[in-house]
């Protein structure tokens, strides 16, 4: 009875182990009619020990971070140098750099956990098992190579596809580096065409499983396309594109951009990476992430990816930002946010208007020490901001008079709220400010009116309480002098027949006063 195939899971969580186990047990057993033994060590460190003691046939290694790279390096110890490392690394989205390092260290493939399916896991594990089996057979049947290669090897299609596959593996992105370095220590029997064909087919099968579209062109025409490339552009079979120009997949405007902007860089650097607008077979277009590489033998390696969803999300995010900025610029209130260095990172137009700047862009990256506040106001603003950062608590409805360097002042009502991350750490300040100068002026006017009315009421009340004319005049003059802060207050009774100008010229106005306070004589 055939011994079970051992699959070692290192670094996976409990929930992930259940998923991987279900994929392996259900899908792989139904396809290959063999038993699978799933090995799950308690920790990463013990995973390395289990690798040495249990001798698994294939390893699923969850990289998570660079500690996974260290585990991969440890797995190398004790393995025969001729054999490829039967490791499939599992990464999160946007961790392609870790996957690339793992492939360079000898891992045979990688899978993105967010996009993992049972079918993808089946194909990848099957390819690793098959490849390792073929290499092991080749080593067991090891024969020194002839001085000259087998003439059949130089005949198409084997030589052509071998060269293309090696160029593809060396030149493409990490997603197509499935078998790099796995044959560097082999001494194969070059006359054993069957084994060589099997290994080459396995490599091409692995490339076919890549999620990115991969194509090879010679003199502007396709000589190879994988299934993902065909599906991405809406074609059913390779024959629809093989031998045809790539130009049919792009509009005239995009072809002009290739000629003007892309080809000069590709010729100079022999590589280019960026974005393009591609065209499907039905005429619809999509956003394409594109990587082009020219090999030493003149082949053009094309790796492409449909990034329509990503670009749509970017456009939606940009539209949302524009809408938010439009709303902020419309409201009649200043809105701003600062970082921990108290530099403005965002602001609306009303904020610039308050302090007399032409545009909000002038404030981005600027601190209050570069704005036209006078020293006292600057110190006041900075202390208030630091208080919010230190305490992590909001300061609301604070009314203060702000002085500008030109001597003018404005009244502002401010609210400042701490900005916090998911861990509760304060990383900035969100603030609003509303100019209330007119309101404060109106309040001052109303206050004076209220004081005047209060004075009139007091005088009237005192008058009602006294029938003595001298007392009435005394109360009235004293109260009025206190409010007006005057030196002298007098109450006069004039007669139309009297020429007041004569009194003023003679300086005898005090003599005609019914009451004068303080008492003074004029000569």
Coordinates of C-alpha atoms in Angstrom, one line a residue:
X1 CA 0.0 0.0 0.0
X2 CA 1.3 3.4 -0.9
X3 CA 2.3 5.5 2.1
X4 CA 0.3 8.7 2.7
X5 CA 1.5 12.0 1.3
X6 CA 2.6 14.2 4.2
X7 CA 1.7 17.9 4.0
X8 CA 3.2 20.1 6.7
X9 CA 1.4 23.3 7.6
X10 CA 3.6 25.9 9.3
X11 CA 2.4 29.2 10.7
X12 CA -1.2 28.9 9.8
X13 CA -4.0 29.9 12.3
X14 CA -6.5 27.3 13.5
X15 CA -9.2 28.6 11.1
X16 CA -6.8 28.5 8.2
X17 CA -5.7 25.0 9.1
X18 CA -9.3 23.8 8.9
X19 CA -9.7 25.4 5.4
X20 CA -6.5 24.0 4.0
X21 CA -7.2 20.6 5.5
X22 CA -10.7 20.5 3.9
X23 CA -9.2 21.5 0.6
X24 CA -6.5 18.9 0.7
X25 CA -8.6 16.0 2.0
X26 CA -11.7 16.6 -0.1
X27 CA -10.2 17.8 -3.4
X28 CA -6.8 16.1 -3.6
X29 CA -8.1 12.7 -2.5
X30 CA -10.8 12.8 -5.2
X31 CA -8.3 13.7 -7.9
X32 CA -5.4 11.4 -7.0
X33 CA -6.9 8.6 -4.9
X34 CA -4.2 8.7 -2.3
X35 CA -4.2 9.4 1.4
X36 CA -2.9 12.6 2.8
X37 CA -1.5 13.1 6.3
X38 CA -1.9 16.7 7.5
X39 CA 0.9 17.7 10.0
X40 CA 0.2 20.8 12.1
X41 CA 3.1 21.6 14.6
X42 CA 2.2 23.8 17.6
X43 CA 4.6 26.6 16.6
X44 CA 6.8 27.9 13.8
X45 CA 10.0 26.7 15.7
X46 CA 8.6 23.2 16.1
X47 CA 7.6 23.3 12.4
X48 CA 11.3 23.3 11.5
X49 CA 11.9 20.4 13.9
X50 CA 8.9 18.5 12.4
X51 CA 10.3 19.2 8.9
X52 CA 13.5 17.3 9.9
X53 CA 11.8 14.5 11.8
X54 CA 8.6 13.8 9.8
X55 CA 10.2 14.4 6.3
X56 CA 7.0 15.8 4.7
X57 CA 6.4 15.7 0.9
X58 CA 5.3 19.3 0.7
X59 CA 5.2 22.3 3.1
X60 CA 2.6 25.1 3.2
X61 CA 4.4 28.0 4.9
X62 CA 2.5 31.1 6.0
X63 CA 5.0 33.9 5.7
X64 CA 3.1 36.6 7.7
X65 CA 6.3 38.7 8.0
X66 CA 10.0 38.3 7.7
X67 CA 10.1 35.6 10.4
X68 CA 8.6 33.3 7.8
X69 CA 11.7 34.0 5.7
X70 CA 13.9 32.8 8.6
X71 CA 11.9 29.6 8.8
X72 CA 12.4 29.0 5.1
X73 CA 16.1 29.4 5.5
X74 CA 16.1 26.9 8.3
X75 CA 14.2 24.4 6.1
X76 CA 17.2 24.4 3.7
X77 CA 19.4 22.8 6.3
X78 CA 19.7 19.0 5.9
X79 CA 18.1 18.8 2.4
X80 CA 20.0 17.4 -0.5
X81 CA 21.3 20.3 -2.6
X82 CA 20.1 18.6 -5.8
X83 CA 16.5 18.4 -4.7
X84 CA 14.2 21.5 -4.9
X85 CA 12.6 22.7 -1.7
X86 CA 9.0 21.5 -1.8
X87 CA 7.6 24.6 -0.2
X88 CA 4.6 26.7 -1.1
X89 CA 4.5 30.0 0.7
X90 CA 1.2 31.7 1.7
X91 CA 1.2 35.5 1.7
X92 CA -1.3 38.3 2.2
X93 CA -2.2 40.7 -0.6
X94 CA 0.5 43.3 -1.2
X95 CA 3.3 41.1 0.2
X96 CA 4.8 40.2 -3.2
X97 CA 8.2 41.3 -2.0
X98 CA 8.2 38.6 0.6
X99 CA 7.1 36.1 -1.9
X100 CA 9.9 37.1 -4.3
X101 CA 12.5 36.6 -1.5
X102 CA 11.0 33.2 -0.7
X103 CA 11.2 32.1 -4.4
X104 CA 14.8 33.2 -4.5
X105 CA 15.5 31.1 -1.4
X106 CA 14.1 28.1 -3.2
X107 CA 10.4 28.0 -2.5
X108 CA 8.6 26.6 -5.5
X109 CA 5.5 28.7 -5.6
X110 CA 3.3 31.2 -3.6
X111 CA -0.4 31.7 -3.1
X112 CA -2.3 34.8 -1.9
X113 CA -4.5 33.9 1.0
X114 CA -7.3 36.4 0.1
X115 CA -7.7 34.8 -3.3
X116 CA -7.0 31.2 -2.3
X117 CA -9.4 28.6 -3.7
X118 CA -9.4 24.8 -3.6
X119 CA -8.6 24.6 -7.3
X120 CA -5.6 26.9 -7.0
X121 CA -4.3 24.9 -4.0
X122 CA -4.9 21.6 -5.9
X123 CA -3.0 22.7 -8.9
X124 CA -0.1 24.2 -7.0
X125 CA 0.4 21.2 -4.6
X126 CA 0.1 18.8 -7.6
X127 CA 2.7 20.7 -9.5
X128 CA 5.2 20.7 -6.6
X129 CA 4.7 17.0 -6.0
X130 CA 5.1 16.1 -9.7
X131 CA 8.1 18.3 -10.1
X132 CA 9.9 16.9 -7.1
X133 CA 9.1 13.4 -8.2
X134 CA 10.6 14.0 -11.6
X135 CA 13.7 15.6 -10.3
X136 CA 14.2 12.8 -7.9
X137 CA 13.9 10.2 -10.7
X138 CA 16.3 12.2 -12.8
X139 CA 18.9 12.2 -10.0
X140 CA 18.5 8.5 -9.4
X141 CA 19.2 7.9 -13.1
X142 CA 22.0 10.3 -13.1
X143 CA 24.4 10.0 -16.1
X144 CA 27.2 12.4 -17.0
X145 CA 26.2 14.6 -19.9
X146 CA 27.7 14.2 -23.3
X147 CA 30.2 16.9 -24.4
X148 CA 27.6 17.9 -27.1
X149 CA 23.9 18.3 -26.5
X150 CA 21.4 15.9 -28.1
X151 CA 20.6 17.3 -31.6
X152 CA 17.0 16.7 -30.9
X153 CA 17.1 19.3 -28.1
X154 CA 17.9 22.1 -30.6
X155 CA 14.8 21.3 -32.7
X156 CA 11.5 23.0 -32.2
X157 CA 9.4 23.1 -30.3
X158 CA 11.4 21.8 -27.3
X159 CA 14.4 24.1 -27.6
X160 CA 12.1 27.1 -28.4
X161 CA 9.9 26.5 -25.4
X162 CA 12.7 25.7 -23.1
X163 CA 14.5 28.9 -24.0
X164 CA 11.2 30.8 -23.6
X165 CA 10.4 29.2 -20.3
X166 CA 13.8 30.0 -18.9
X167 CA 13.7 33.6 -20.1
X168 CA 10.2 33.9 -18.6
X169 CA 11.3 32.6 -15.2
X170 CA 14.3 34.9 -15.2
X171 CA 12.6 38.0 -16.4
X172 CA 9.0 38.0 -15.1
X173 CA 7.7 39.2 -11.8
X174 CA 7.6 37.0 -8.7
X175 CA 4.2 35.6 -9.7
X176 CA 5.9 33.7 -12.5
X177 CA 9.1 32.7 -10.7
X178 CA 7.8 29.2 -10.0
X179 CA 10.8 27.1 -10.4
X180 CA 13.8 29.5 -10.5
X181 CA 17.0 27.9 -9.3
X182 CA 15.6 24.4 -9.0
X183 CA 17.8 22.9 -11.6
X184 CA 21.1 24.7 -10.8
X185 CA 22.7 21.6 -9.3
X186 CA 21.3 18.9 -11.5
X187 CA 23.3 16.8 -13.9
X188 CA 20.6 15.3 -16.1
X189 CA 20.9 12.7 -18.8
X190 CA 20.4 14.9 -21.8
X191 CA 19.6 11.8 -23.9
X192 CA 16.7 11.0 -21.7
X193 CA 14.2 13.0 -23.7
X194 CA 11.2 11.7 -21.8
X195 CA 12.3 13.1 -18.5
X196 CA 13.3 16.4 -20.0
X197 CA 10.0 16.7 -21.7
X198 CA 8.2 15.9 -18.5
X199 CA 10.1 18.5 -16.5
X200 CA 9.5 21.1 -19.2
X201 CA 5.8 20.4 -19.3
X202 CA 5.6 20.7 -15.6
X203 CA 7.2 24.1 -15.7
X204 CA 4.9 25.3 -18.4
X205 CA 1.9 23.8 -16.5
X206 CA 2.9 25.9 -13.5
X207 CA 3.1 29.0 -15.7
X208 CA -0.3 28.2 -17.0
X209 CA -1.6 28.3 -13.4
X210 CA -0.3 31.8 -12.8
X211 CA -3.0 34.4 -12.0
X212 CA -1.3 37.0 -14.1
X213 CA -1.5 37.0 -17.8
X214 CA 1.9 36.0 -19.3
X215 CA 2.8 36.2 -23.0
X216 CA 6.0 35.9 -25.0
X217 CA 6.4 37.9 -28.3
X218 CA 8.9 37.7 -31.0
X219 CA 9.1 40.5 -33.6
X220 CA 5.8 42.0 -32.3
X221 CA 3.9 38.7 -32.7
X222 CA 2.7 36.3 -30.0
X223 CA 4.6 33.0 -29.7
X224 CA 3.2 32.0 -26.3
X225 CA 0.2 33.0 -24.1
X226 CA -1.0 31.4 -20.9
X227 CA -4.6 30.8 -20.1
X228 CA -4.9 33.8 -17.8
X229 CA -3.7 36.1 -20.6
X230 CA -6.4 34.7 -23.0
X231 CA -9.2 35.0 -20.4
X232 CA -8.1 38.5 -19.5
X233 CA -8.5 39.7 -23.1
X234 CA -11.6 37.6 -23.8
X235 CA -10.2 34.9 -26.1
X236 CA -11.0 31.2 -25.9
X237 CA -7.9 29.6 -27.5
X238 CA -4.3 30.5 -28.1
X239 CA -4.7 30.1 -31.8
X240 CA -6.8 33.3 -31.9
X241 CA -3.6 35.3 -31.0
X242 CA -0.6 33.2 -31.8
X243 CA 1.3 34.6 -34.7
X244 CA -0.6 37.9 -34.5
X245 CA 0.5 41.4 -33.5
X246 CA -0.1 42.7 -30.0
X247 CA -1.3 45.9 -31.5
X248 CA -4.8 44.6 -32.0
X249 CA -5.2 44.7 -28.2
X250 CA -4.8 48.4 -27.9
X251 CA -6.5 51.5 -29.3
X252 CA -4.8 53.9 -31.7
X253 CA -4.4 56.5 -28.9
X254 CA -2.8 53.9 -26.7
X255 CA -0.5 52.7 -29.5
X256 CA 0.7 56.3 -29.9
X257 CA 1.4 56.5 -26.2
X258 CA 3.4 53.3 -26.4
X259 CA 5.5 54.7 -29.3
X260 CA 6.0 58.1 -27.6
X261 CA 6.4 57.3 -23.9
X262 CA 7.0 53.6 -23.4
X263 CA 9.2 52.2 -26.1
X264 CA 12.0 54.7 -25.6
X265 CA 12.3 53.6 -22.0
X266 CA 12.0 49.9 -22.9
X267 CA 14.8 50.2 -25.5
X268 CA 17.0 52.1 -23.1
X269 CA 16.4 50.0 -19.9
X270 CA 15.2 46.8 -21.5
X271 CA 12.3 46.8 -19.0
X272 CA 9.3 49.0 -18.4
X273 CA 6.5 48.8 -15.8
X274 CA 3.3 50.8 -15.6
X275 CA -0.3 51.0 -16.6
X276 CA -2.2 50.9 -19.9
X277 CA -5.7 50.8 -21.3
X278 CA -6.1 47.5 -23.0
X279 CA -8.9 46.3 -25.3
X280 CA -10.8 43.0 -25.1
X281 CA -12.0 40.9 -28.0
X282 CA -15.5 42.4 -27.7
X283 CA -14.1 45.9 -28.0
X284 CA -14.5 46.8 -24.3
X285 CA -11.6 48.3 -22.5
X286 CA -10.0 47.7 -19.1
X287 CA -7.2 49.1 -16.9
X288 CA -4.1 47.0 -17.2
X289 CA -1.1 46.7 -15.0
X290 CA 1.7 45.9 -17.4
X291 CA 5.4 44.7 -17.1
X292 CA 7.6 44.4 -20.2
X293 CA 11.0 42.8 -20.3
X294 CA 13.3 42.3 -23.3
X295 CA 15.5 39.2 -23.0
X296 CA 19.0 38.8 -24.3
X297 CA 17.8 36.8 -27.3
X298 CA 15.3 39.5 -28.3
X299 CA 12.1 38.0 -26.9
X300 CA 9.6 40.3 -25.2
X301 CA 8.1 39.0 -22.0
X302 CA 4.8 40.6 -21.1
X303 CA 3.2 40.1 -17.7
X304 CA -0.2 41.8 -17.3
X305 CA -3.0 42.1 -14.7
X306 CA -6.5 43.4 -14.9
X307 CA -6.5 46.3 -12.4
X308 CA -9.9 47.7 -13.3
X309 CA -11.3 47.1 -9.8
X310 CA -8.3 48.8 -8.2
X311 CA -8.6 51.8 -10.6
X312 CA -12.3 52.0 -10.0
X313 CA -11.7 52.1 -6.3
X314 CA -9.1 54.8 -6.7
X315 CA -11.4 56.9 -8.9
X316 CA -14.2 56.4 -6.3
X317 CA -11.9 57.4 -3.5
X318 CA -10.7 60.5 -5.5
X319 CA -14.3 61.5 -6.3
X320 CA -15.2 61.1 -2.6
X321 CA -12.2 63.2 -1.6
X322 CA -13.3 65.9 -4.1
X323 CA -16.9 65.8 -2.8
X324 CA -15.7 66.1 0.8
X325 CA -13.4 69.0 -0.1
X326 CA -16.2 70.7 -2.0
X327 CA -18.4 70.4 1.1
X328 CA -15.7 71.7 3.3
X329 CA -15.0 74.7 1.0
X330 CA -18.7 75.5 1.0
X331 CA -19.5 75.7 4.7
X332 CA -19.0 79.1 6.3
X333 CA -16.7 77.8 8.9
X334 CA -13.0 77.1 9.1
X335 CA -12.0 73.4 9.1
X336 CA -8.4 72.2 9.5
X337 CA -6.4 69.3 10.7
X338 CA -2.8 69.2 12.0
X339 CA -0.2 66.4 12.6
X340 CA 1.8 65.9 15.8
X341 CA 4.3 68.5 14.7
X342 CA 1.4 71.0 14.6
X343 CA 1.7 71.4 10.8
X344 CA -1.4 71.9 8.8
X345 CA -2.2 68.7 6.7
X346 CA -5.6 69.8 5.4
X347 CA -7.7 72.9 5.4
X348 CA -10.6 74.5 3.6
X349 CA -10.8 77.8 1.8
X350 CA -12.6 79.6 4.6
X351 CA -9.7 79.0 6.9
X352 CA -7.4 80.9 4.5
X353 CA -9.9 83.7 4.2
X354 CA -10.0 84.3 7.9
X355 CA -6.3 85.1 8.2
X356 CA -6.1 86.9 4.8
X357 CA -4.3 84.2 2.7
X358 CA -5.1 83.8 -1.0
X359 CA -5.6 80.0 -1.1
X360 CA -5.8 77.0 1.3
X361 CA -2.8 75.3 -0.5
X362 CA -0.5 78.0 1.1
X363 CA -1.2 76.4 4.5
X364 CA -0.4 72.8 3.7
X365 CA 2.7 71.7 5.6
X366 CA 2.9 75.1 7.4
X367 CA 2.9 75.7 11.1
X368 CA 1.2 78.6 13.0
X369 CA 4.6 80.1 13.5
X370 CA 4.6 81.0 9.8
X371 CA 1.2 82.7 9.9
X372 CA 0.6 86.4 10.7
X373 CA -0.3 85.9 14.3
X374 CA 1.3 88.2 16.9
X375 CA 3.6 86.6 19.5
X376 CA 1.0 86.4 22.2
X377 CA -1.6 84.9 20.0
X378 CA 0.9 82.4 18.6
X379 CA 1.8 81.2 22.1
X380 CA -1.8 80.9 23.0
X381 CA -2.6 78.7 19.9
X382 CA 0.4 76.4 20.4
X383 CA -0.3 75.9 24.1
X384 CA -3.9 75.0 23.3
X385 CA -2.8 72.5 20.6
X386 CA -0.2 70.9 22.9
X387 CA -2.9 70.5 25.6
X388 CA -5.1 68.6 23.2
X389 CA -2.2 66.3 22.1
X390 CA -1.1 65.7 25.7
X391 CA -4.5 65.1 27.2
X392 CA -6.2 63.4 24.3
X393 CA -9.3 65.4 25.2
X394 CA -11.2 67.9 23.1
X395 CA -11.3 71.6 23.8
X396 CA -14.7 72.9 22.7
X397 CA -16.4 76.3 22.2
X398 CA -13.4 78.4 23.2
X399 CA -13.8 82.1 22.4
X400 CA -10.6 84.1 22.2
X401 CA -9.4 87.3 20.6
X402 CA -6.7 86.7 18.1
X403 CA -4.2 89.4 17.3
X404 CA -2.5 89.8 13.9
X405 CA 0.9 91.3 13.2
X406 CA -0.7 94.3 11.5
X407 CA -2.3 95.3 14.8
X408 CA -5.8 94.2 14.0
X409 CA -7.7 91.7 16.0
X410 CA -10.4 89.1 15.3
X411 CA -12.5 87.0 17.6
X412 CA -12.7 83.3 16.9
X413 CA -14.8 80.5 18.5
X414 CA -12.7 77.3 18.1
X415 CA -13.2 73.6 18.7
X416 CA -10.2 71.2 18.7
X417 CA -10.6 67.4 18.8
X418 CA -7.8 64.8 19.0
X419 CA -7.4 62.5 16.1
X420 CA -6.7 58.9 17.2
X421 CA -5.7 55.7 15.5
X422 CA -7.1 52.2 16.0
X423 CA -5.0 51.8 19.1
X424 CA -6.2 55.0 20.7
X425 CA -2.9 56.9 20.1
X426 CA -3.3 60.6 19.3
X427 CA -1.7 61.4 15.9
X428 CA -3.1 64.9 15.2
X429 CA -5.8 67.5 15.8
X430 CA -9.1 68.2 13.9
X431 CA -10.3 71.7 14.4
X432 CA -13.0 74.2 13.5
X433 CA -13.0 77.9 13.8
X434 CA -15.7 80.5 13.2
X435 CA -15.1 84.2 13.2
X436 CA -17.4 85.9 15.7
X437 CA -15.9 89.5 15.6
X438 CA -19.2 91.1 14.6
X439 CA -21.1 89.1 17.2
X440 CA -18.6 90.3 19.9
X441 CA -19.0 93.9 18.7
X442 CA -22.8 93.6 18.8
X443 CA -22.5 92.1 22.3
X444 CA -20.4 95.0 23.4
X445 CA -22.9 97.5 21.9
X446 CA -25.8 95.7 23.6
X447 CA -23.9 95.8 26.9
X448 CA -23.5 99.5 26.7
X449 CA -27.2 100.0 25.8
X450 CA -28.1 97.8 28.8
X451 CA -25.9 99.9 31.0
X452 CA -27.5 103.1 29.8
X453 CA -30.9 101.7 30.3
X454 CA -29.9 100.5 33.7
X455 CA -28.6 104.0 34.5
X456 CA -31.9 105.6 33.4
X457 CA -33.9 103.3 35.5
X458 CA -31.7 104.0 38.5
X459 CA -32.0 107.7 38.1
X460 CA -35.7 107.5 37.6
X461 CA -36.0 105.3 40.7
X462 CA -34.0 107.7 42.8
X463 CA -36.0 110.7 41.6
X464 CA -39.2 109.0 42.5
X465 CA -37.8 108.3 46.0
X466 CA -36.9 112.0 46.5
X467 CA -38.8 115.2 46.1
X468 CA -35.7 117.4 46.8
X469 CA -34.6 119.0 43.6
X470 CA -31.0 119.4 44.8
X471 CA -30.9 115.7 45.7
X472 CA -32.3 114.7 42.3
X473 CA -29.7 116.7 40.5
X474 CA -26.9 115.3 42.7
X475 CA -27.9 111.7 42.0
X476 CA -28.3 112.3 38.3
X477 CA -24.9 114.0 37.9
X478 CA -23.0 111.4 40.0
X479 CA -24.5 108.4 38.1
X480 CA -23.9 110.0 34.7
X481 CA -20.4 111.0 35.6
X482 CA -19.6 107.4 36.7
X483 CA -20.9 105.8 33.5
X484 CA -19.3 108.3 31.2
X485 CA -16.1 108.5 33.3
X486 CA -16.3 112.3 32.9
X487 CA -14.6 114.9 35.1
X488 CA -17.6 117.2 35.3
X489 CA -21.3 116.8 34.7
X490 CA -23.7 119.7 34.8
X491 CA -27.4 120.2 34.4
X492 CA -28.5 123.5 32.8
X493 CA -31.7 125.3 32.2
X494 CA -31.6 127.7 29.3
X495 CA -33.9 130.3 28.2
X496 CA -34.5 131.1 24.5
X497 CA -33.9 134.8 25.1
X498 CA -30.5 134.1 26.5
X499 CA -27.5 134.2 24.3
X500 CA -25.5 131.2 25.4
X501 CA -22.5 132.3 23.2
X502 CA -22.2 135.3 25.5
X503 CA -22.0 133.0 28.5
X504 CA -19.4 130.9 26.9
X505 CA -17.3 133.9 26.0
X506 CA -17.6 135.4 29.4
X507 CA -16.8 132.0 31.0
X508 CA -19.9 132.2 33.3
X509 CA -21.6 129.0 32.2
X510 CA -21.1 127.5 35.7
X511 CA -23.0 130.3 37.3
X512 CA -26.2 129.5 35.3
X513 CA -26.1 125.8 36.0
X514 CA -28.9 124.5 38.1
X515 CA -26.5 121.9 39.4
X516 CA -22.8 121.3 38.7
X517 CA -20.6 118.5 39.9
X518 CA -18.0 118.8 41.1
X519 CA -18.5 122.3 42.4
X520 CA -16.2 124.7 40.5
X521 CA -16.2 128.5 40.0
X522 CA -15.5 130.0 36.7
X523 CA -14.2 133.5 36.5

